XYZ file of C-alpha atoms in Angstrom:
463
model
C -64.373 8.787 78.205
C -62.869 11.947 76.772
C -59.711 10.140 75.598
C -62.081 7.342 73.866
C -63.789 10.519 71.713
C -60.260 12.273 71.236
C -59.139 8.802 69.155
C -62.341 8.570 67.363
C -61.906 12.242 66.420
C -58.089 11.628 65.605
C -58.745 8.486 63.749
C -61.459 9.876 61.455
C -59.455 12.970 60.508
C -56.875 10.778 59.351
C -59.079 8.568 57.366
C -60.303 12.267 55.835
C -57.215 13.404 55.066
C -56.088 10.103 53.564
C -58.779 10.280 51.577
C -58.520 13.714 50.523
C -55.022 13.057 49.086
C -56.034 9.816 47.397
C -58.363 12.003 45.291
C -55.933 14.804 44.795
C -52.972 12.363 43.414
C -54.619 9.564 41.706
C -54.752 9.221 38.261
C -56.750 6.853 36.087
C -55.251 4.751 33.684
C -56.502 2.502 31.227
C -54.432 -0.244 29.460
C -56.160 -2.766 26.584
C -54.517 -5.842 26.941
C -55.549 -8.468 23.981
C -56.443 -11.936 25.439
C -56.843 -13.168 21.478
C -60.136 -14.555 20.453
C -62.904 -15.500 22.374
C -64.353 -19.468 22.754
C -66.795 -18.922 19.594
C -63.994 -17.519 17.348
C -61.392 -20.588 18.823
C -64.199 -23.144 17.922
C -64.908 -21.408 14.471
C -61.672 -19.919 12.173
C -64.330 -18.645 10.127
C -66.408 -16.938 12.174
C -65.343 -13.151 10.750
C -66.757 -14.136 7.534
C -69.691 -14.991 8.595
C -70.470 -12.255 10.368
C -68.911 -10.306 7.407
C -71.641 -12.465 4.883
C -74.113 -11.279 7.168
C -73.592 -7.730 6.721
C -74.033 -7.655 3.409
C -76.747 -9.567 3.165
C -74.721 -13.199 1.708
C -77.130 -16.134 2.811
C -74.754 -18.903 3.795
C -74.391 -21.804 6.135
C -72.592 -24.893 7.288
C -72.498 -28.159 6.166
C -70.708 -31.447 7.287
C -68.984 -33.116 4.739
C -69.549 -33.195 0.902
C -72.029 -35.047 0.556
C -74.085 -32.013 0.682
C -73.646 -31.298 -2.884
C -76.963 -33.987 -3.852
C -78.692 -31.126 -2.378
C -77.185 -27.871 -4.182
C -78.751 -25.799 -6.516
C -77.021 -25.180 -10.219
C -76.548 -21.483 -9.049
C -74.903 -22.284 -5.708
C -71.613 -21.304 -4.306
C -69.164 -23.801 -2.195
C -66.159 -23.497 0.080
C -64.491 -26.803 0.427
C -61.517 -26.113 3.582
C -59.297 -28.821 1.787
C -59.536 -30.754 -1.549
C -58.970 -33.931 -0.005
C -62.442 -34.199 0.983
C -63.260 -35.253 -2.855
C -62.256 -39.185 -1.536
C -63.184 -41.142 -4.820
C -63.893 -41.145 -8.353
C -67.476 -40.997 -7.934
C -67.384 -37.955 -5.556
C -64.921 -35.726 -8.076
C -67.340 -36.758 -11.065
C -70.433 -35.465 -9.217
C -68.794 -32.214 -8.220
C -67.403 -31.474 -11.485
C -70.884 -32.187 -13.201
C -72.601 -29.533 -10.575
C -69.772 -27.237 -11.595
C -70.978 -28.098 -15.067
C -74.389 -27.195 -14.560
C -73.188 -23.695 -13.302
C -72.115 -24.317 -9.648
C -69.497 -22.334 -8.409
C -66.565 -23.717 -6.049
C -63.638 -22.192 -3.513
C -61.645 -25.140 -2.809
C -58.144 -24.973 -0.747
C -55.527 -27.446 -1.835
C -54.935 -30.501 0.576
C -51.731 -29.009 2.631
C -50.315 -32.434 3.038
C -46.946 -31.838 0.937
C -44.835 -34.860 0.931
C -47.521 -37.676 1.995
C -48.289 -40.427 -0.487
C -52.440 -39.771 -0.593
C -53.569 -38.941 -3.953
C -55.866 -35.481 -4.467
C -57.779 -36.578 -7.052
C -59.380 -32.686 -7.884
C -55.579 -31.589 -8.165
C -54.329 -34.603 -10.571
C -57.525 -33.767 -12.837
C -56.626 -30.812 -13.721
C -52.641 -31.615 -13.883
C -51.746 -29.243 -10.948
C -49.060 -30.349 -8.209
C -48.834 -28.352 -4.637
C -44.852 -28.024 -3.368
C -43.264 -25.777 -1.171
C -42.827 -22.426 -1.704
C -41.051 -19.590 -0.155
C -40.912 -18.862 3.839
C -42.386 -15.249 5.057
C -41.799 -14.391 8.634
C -45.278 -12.934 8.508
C -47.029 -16.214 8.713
C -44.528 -17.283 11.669
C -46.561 -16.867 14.819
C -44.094 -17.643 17.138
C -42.022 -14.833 15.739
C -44.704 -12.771 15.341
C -45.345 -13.105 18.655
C -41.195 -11.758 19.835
C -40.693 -9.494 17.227
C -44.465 -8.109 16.472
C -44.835 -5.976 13.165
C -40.641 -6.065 12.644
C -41.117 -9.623 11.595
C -41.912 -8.429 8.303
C -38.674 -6.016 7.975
C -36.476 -9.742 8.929
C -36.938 -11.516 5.737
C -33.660 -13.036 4.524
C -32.171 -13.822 7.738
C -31.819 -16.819 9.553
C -33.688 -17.478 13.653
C -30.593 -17.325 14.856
C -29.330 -14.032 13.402
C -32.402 -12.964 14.574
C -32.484 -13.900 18.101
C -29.215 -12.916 18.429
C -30.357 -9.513 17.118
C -33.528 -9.348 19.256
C -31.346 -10.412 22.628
C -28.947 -7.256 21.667
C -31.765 -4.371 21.925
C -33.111 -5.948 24.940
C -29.653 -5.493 26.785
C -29.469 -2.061 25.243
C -32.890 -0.629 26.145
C -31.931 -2.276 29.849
C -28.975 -0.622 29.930
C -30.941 3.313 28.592
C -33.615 2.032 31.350
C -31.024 1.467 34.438
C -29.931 5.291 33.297
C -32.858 7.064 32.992
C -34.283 5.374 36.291
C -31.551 7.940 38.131
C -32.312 10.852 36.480
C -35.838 9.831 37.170
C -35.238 10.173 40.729
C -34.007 13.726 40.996
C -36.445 15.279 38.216
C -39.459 13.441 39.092
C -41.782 16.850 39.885
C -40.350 18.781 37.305
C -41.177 15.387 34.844
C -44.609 15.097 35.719
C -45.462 18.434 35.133
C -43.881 18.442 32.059
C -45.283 15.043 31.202
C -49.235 16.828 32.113
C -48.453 19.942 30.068
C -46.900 17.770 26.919
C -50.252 15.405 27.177
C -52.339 18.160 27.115
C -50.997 19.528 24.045
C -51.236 16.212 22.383
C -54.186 15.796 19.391
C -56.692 13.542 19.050
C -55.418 12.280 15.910
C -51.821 11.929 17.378
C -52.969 9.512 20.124
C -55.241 7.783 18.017
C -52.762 7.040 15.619
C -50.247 5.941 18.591
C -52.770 3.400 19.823
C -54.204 1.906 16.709
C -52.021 -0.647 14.932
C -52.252 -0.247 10.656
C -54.610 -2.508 9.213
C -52.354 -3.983 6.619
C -49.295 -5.213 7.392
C -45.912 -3.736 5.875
C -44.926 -5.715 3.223
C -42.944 -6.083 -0.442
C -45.411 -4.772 -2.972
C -43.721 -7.181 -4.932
C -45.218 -10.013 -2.542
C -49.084 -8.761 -3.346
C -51.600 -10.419 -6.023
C -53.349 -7.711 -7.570
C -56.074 -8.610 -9.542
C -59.134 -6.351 -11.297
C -62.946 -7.636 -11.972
C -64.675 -7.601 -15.193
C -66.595 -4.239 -13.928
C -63.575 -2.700 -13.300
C -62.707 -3.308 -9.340
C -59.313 -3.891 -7.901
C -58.613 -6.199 -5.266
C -54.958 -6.515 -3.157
C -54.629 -9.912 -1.699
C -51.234 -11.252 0.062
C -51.156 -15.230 -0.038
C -48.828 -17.067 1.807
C -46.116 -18.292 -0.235
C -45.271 -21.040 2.325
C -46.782 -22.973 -0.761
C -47.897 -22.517 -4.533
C -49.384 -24.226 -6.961
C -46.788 -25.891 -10.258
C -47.892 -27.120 -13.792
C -45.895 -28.340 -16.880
C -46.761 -25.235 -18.721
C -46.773 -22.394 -15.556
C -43.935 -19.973 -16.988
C -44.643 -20.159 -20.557
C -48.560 -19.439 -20.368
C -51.001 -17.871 -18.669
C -53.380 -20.832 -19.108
C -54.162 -23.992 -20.704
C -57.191 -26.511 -21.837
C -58.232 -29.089 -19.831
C -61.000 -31.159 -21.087
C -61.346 -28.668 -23.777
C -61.867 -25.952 -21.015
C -59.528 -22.995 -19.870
C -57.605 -23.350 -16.476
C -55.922 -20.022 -15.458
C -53.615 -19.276 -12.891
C -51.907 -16.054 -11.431
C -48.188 -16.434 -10.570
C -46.113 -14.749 -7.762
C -44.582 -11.648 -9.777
C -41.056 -12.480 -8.302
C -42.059 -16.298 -9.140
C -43.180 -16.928 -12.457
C -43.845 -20.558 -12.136
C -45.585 -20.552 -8.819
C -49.282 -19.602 -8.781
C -51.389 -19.276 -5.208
C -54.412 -18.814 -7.206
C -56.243 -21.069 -9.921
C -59.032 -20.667 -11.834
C -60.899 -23.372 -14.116
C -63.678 -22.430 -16.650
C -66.263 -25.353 -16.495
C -69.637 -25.234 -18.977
C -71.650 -22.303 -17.150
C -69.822 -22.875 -13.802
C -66.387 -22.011 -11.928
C -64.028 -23.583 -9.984
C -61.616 -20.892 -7.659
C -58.198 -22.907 -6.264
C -56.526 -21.391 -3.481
C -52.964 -22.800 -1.163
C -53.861 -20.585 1.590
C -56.185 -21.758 3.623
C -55.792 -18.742 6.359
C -57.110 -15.857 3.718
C -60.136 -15.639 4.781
C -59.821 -17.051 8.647
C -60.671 -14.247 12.072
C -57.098 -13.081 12.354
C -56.169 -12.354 7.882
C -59.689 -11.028 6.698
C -59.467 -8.177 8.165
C -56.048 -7.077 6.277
C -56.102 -6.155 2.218
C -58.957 -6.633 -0.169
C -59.419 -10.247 1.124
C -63.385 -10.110 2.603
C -63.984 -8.064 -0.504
C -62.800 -10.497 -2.483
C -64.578 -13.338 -0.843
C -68.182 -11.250 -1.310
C -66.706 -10.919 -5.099
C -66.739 -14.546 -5.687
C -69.652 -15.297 -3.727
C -71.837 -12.896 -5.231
C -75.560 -13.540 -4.687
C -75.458 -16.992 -4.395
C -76.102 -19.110 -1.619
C -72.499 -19.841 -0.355
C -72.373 -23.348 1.841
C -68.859 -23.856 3.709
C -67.279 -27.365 4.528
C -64.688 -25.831 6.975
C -64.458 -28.913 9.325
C -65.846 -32.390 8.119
C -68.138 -34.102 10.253
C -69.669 -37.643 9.431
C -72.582 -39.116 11.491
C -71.632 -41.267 14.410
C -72.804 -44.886 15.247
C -75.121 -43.567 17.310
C -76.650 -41.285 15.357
C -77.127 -43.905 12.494
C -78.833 -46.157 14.738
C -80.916 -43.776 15.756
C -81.916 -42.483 12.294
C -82.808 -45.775 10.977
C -84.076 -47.907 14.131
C -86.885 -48.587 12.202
C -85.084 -49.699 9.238
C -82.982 -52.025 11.987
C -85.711 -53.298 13.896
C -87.142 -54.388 10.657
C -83.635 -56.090 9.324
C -83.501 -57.611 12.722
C -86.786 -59.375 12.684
C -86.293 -60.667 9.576
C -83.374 -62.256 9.987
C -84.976 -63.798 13.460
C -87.590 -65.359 11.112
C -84.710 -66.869 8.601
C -83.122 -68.209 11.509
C -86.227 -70.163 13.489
C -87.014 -71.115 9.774
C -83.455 -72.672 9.375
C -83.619 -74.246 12.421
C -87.175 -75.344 12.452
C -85.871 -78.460 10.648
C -84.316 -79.884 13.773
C -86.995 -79.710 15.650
C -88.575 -82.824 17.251
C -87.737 -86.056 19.105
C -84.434 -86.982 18.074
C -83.375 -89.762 15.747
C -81.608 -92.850 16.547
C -77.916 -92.852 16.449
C -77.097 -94.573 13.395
C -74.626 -97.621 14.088
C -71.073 -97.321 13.596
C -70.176 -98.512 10.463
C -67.022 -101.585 10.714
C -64.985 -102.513 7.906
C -65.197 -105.862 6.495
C -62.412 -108.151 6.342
C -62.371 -108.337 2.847
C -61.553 -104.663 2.961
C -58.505 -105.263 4.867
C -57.235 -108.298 2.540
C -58.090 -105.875 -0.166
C -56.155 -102.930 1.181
C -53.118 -105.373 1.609
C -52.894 -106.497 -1.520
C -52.789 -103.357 -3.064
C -50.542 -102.378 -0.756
C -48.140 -105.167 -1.465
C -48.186 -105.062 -4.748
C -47.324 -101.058 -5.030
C -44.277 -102.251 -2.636
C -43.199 -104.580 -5.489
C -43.863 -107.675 -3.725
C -46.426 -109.062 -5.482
C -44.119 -112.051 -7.214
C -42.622 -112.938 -4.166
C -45.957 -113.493 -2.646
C -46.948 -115.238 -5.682
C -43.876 -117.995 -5.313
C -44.365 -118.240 -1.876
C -47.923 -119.738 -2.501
C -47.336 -121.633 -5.689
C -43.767 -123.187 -4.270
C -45.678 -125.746 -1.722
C -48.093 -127.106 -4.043
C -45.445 -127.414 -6.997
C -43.477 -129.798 -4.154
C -46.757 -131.877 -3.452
C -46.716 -132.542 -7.666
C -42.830 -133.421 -8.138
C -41.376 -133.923 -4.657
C -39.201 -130.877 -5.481
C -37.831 -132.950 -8.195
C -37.128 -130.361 -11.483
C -39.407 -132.002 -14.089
C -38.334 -131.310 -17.690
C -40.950 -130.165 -20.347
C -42.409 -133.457 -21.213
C -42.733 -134.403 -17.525
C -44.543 -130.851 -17.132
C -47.105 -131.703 -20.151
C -47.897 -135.196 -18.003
C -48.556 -133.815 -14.955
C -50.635 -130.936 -16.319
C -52.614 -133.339 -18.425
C -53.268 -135.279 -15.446
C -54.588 -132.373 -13.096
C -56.065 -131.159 -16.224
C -58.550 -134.126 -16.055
C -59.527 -133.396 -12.168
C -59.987 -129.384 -12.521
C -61.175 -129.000 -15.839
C -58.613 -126.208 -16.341
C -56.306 -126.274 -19.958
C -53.211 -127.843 -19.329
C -51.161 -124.562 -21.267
C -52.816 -122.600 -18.186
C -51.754 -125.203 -15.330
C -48.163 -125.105 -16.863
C -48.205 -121.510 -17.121
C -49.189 -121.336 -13.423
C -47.510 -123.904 -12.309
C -43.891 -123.374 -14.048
C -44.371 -120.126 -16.080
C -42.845 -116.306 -14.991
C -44.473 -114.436 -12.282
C -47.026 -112.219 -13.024
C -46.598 -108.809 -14.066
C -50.322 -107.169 -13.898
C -52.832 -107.321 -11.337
C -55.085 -108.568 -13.762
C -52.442 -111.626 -14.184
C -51.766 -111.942 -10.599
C -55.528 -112.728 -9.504
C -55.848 -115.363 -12.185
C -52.960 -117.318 -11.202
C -54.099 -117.136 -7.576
C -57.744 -118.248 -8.810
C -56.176 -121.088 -10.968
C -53.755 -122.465 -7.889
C -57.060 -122.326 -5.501
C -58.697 -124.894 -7.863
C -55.550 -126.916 -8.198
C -55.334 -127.164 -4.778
C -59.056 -127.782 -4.137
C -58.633 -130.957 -7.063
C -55.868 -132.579 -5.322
């Protein structure tokens, strides 16, 4: 029993003094790790400037595709994602009539550089898309290896830079390997060191260790600055990954279309590419942009670019095409089942009215109908006669009854006229026929053919 007690005793003191020096050595630490955006900003790219709209007081919402623009007001604002969503001839005429009116547009060129559709808004106004120059800053990928040094890389090659990135890594291994033995024999005097150096540390030192700079560090050079009628500057980096060209971009700084001004603002180191266009339009405007990320969760934050959104929104009501979305099968049915049940009975009544005619006892078969056989004498004749045998037919029935006349005796002309003035007197025929018929040429004509054949019947029926 007393042993039992002693090992309670023992093992709670243990558990006390384990506990004690728990408390004494630990030390909190907090680290932020970013897991990137959350479900709502992966669904929607646009979801910053929404919530951005919202704060200043911007009424705007979603719609699916363009067809939405039957429904806008003359002072309206619209953000069309891509340009290819104006499909035909009809759609680009109505949005450049609301424009017109005194509608205002964002539109983002179609990014589809080398493909063979046609972007009707773009050819309208005479302005091509093509590839541009390649910043390191819109490279996730090497965002993602080389963080905010991406942007100090420009002008080299992936390789060069891998090879580059793969040579600190083995130097700051081969500094860690040596400081992880000095750690070992200085690790008291370190921490207290480390405590007293933390503690001297101020607030605006660590918070500028632990923040990241809101813009990133670029070429001056590389920014679109542009100022506002009342007088505002905004800073705006575009990606130059591609830019807008025209015949005249490089000699002007605009040029009519339709008898209205299109401007554009070039690259400074690029005088012939332009990420921005602008085209004057009766009371309205129309804003062209290449980059389609300006204004998406992870670039609004950086520059002038949410200010400059609000600056070309304004106070209208902006509506934003981001992702277009056209009814389903489904959904059409079910919009206009009415409309379907209506088309459906109606063409049930057309069809019992089509086939109402065939209703009833049924008719007798009607017989089969037989050729006759002077059809088939008919047919053979003709086909005979297209075969060229018509005049040997035609001997081969006048031959035997010649013979019956003159015993196949060759009568001369006189004996011809004798004979044919006697069978003349039994058939009633001329005797210049019976010698034609009877000692003439074959025939040459149908026409012929069946009167000789008539006149050899009689003959034949007389004698």
């Amino acid at each position: 029993m007393k042993l039992s007690r002693l090992a309670i005793f023992v093992t709670l003191l243990l558990v006390a003094v384990a506990s004690g020096l728990f408390l004494v050595f630990f030390e909190r630490h907090t680290e932020e790790v970013d897991r990137g955006f959350g479900p709502e900003a992966r669904r929607n790219p646009y979801l910053a400037a929404h919530r951005f709209l919202d704060r200043l007081g911007i009424h705007h919402r979603r719609a699916d595709n363009i067809s939405v623009l039957a429904t806008l007001n003359d002072g309206d604002a619209l953000f069309l994602a891509s340009s290819s969503q104006i499909y035909n001839a009809d759609r680009l005429r109505e949005f450049m009539d609301w424009i017109d009116s005194g509608g205002h547009a964002i539109v983002i060129a179609h990014q589809g550089i080398g493909d063979h559709e046609q972007d009707l808004l773009l050819q309208a106004l005479g302005l091509g898309v093509t590839e541009g120059d390649l910043d390191l800053y819109f490279n996730r990928q090497l965002r993602e290896v080389f963080g905010e040094e991406a942007s100090e890389l420009q002008g080299k090659t992936v390789s060069e830079l891998m090879r580059e990135h793969n040579r600190k890594l083995r130097e700051e291994q081969r500094s860690h390997g040596s400081d992880e033995n000095n750690h070992n024999t200085s690790k008291h005097s370190g921490a207290s060191q480390q405590t007293a150096a933390s503690s001297e540390a101020t607030p605006a030192n660590a918070e500028s260790h632990n923040t990241q700079p809101r813009n990133p560090d670029i070429d001056p050079e590389r920014l679109i600055n542009l100022t506002s009628d009342g007088g505002t500057s905004y800073a705006l980096y575009f990606n130059p990954r591609t830019a807008f060209t025209h015949e005249m971009m490089g000699q002007a700084s605009d040029v009519d279309v339709d008898g209205e001004p299109l401007h554009w603002v070039a690259f400074q180191n690029i005088p012939t590419l332009s990420p921005l266009v602008y085209y004057e339009r009766g009371r309205g405007r129309l804003t062209l942009m290449t980059d389609a990320s300006l204004w998406q969760n992870d670039r609004i934050g950086e520059f002038d670019h949410a200010y400059f959104l609000a600056h070309l929104v304004g106070e209208r009501d902006l509506v934003m095409i981001t992702r277009p979305r056209f009814d389903t099968l489904g959904t059409l049915i079910q919009r206009y089942a009415l409309e379907l049940l209506v088309a459906g009975l109606l063409a049930l009544a057309a069809w019992i009215a089509n086939r109402s005619r065939h209703f009833g006892p049924l008719a007798p078969a009607p017989a089969s109908a037989r050729r006759s056989l002077l059809e088939h004498i008919r047919a053979c004749g003709q086909f005979y006669w297209r075969q060229n045998r018509g005049e040997r037919l035609f001997e081969q029935i006048r031959t035997p009854l010649r013979a019956r006349l003159s015993g196949n005796q060759p009568y001369d002309a006189t004996q011809q006229q004798y004979v044919a003035a006697k069978v003349a007197e039994k058939t009633g025929l001329a005797a210049a026929e019976i010698i034609d018929t009877l000692w003439g040429p074959a025939p040459h004509t149908q026409e012929d053919f069946t009167a000789r054949l008539r006149s050899i019947q009689i003959i034949e029926a007389a004698l």
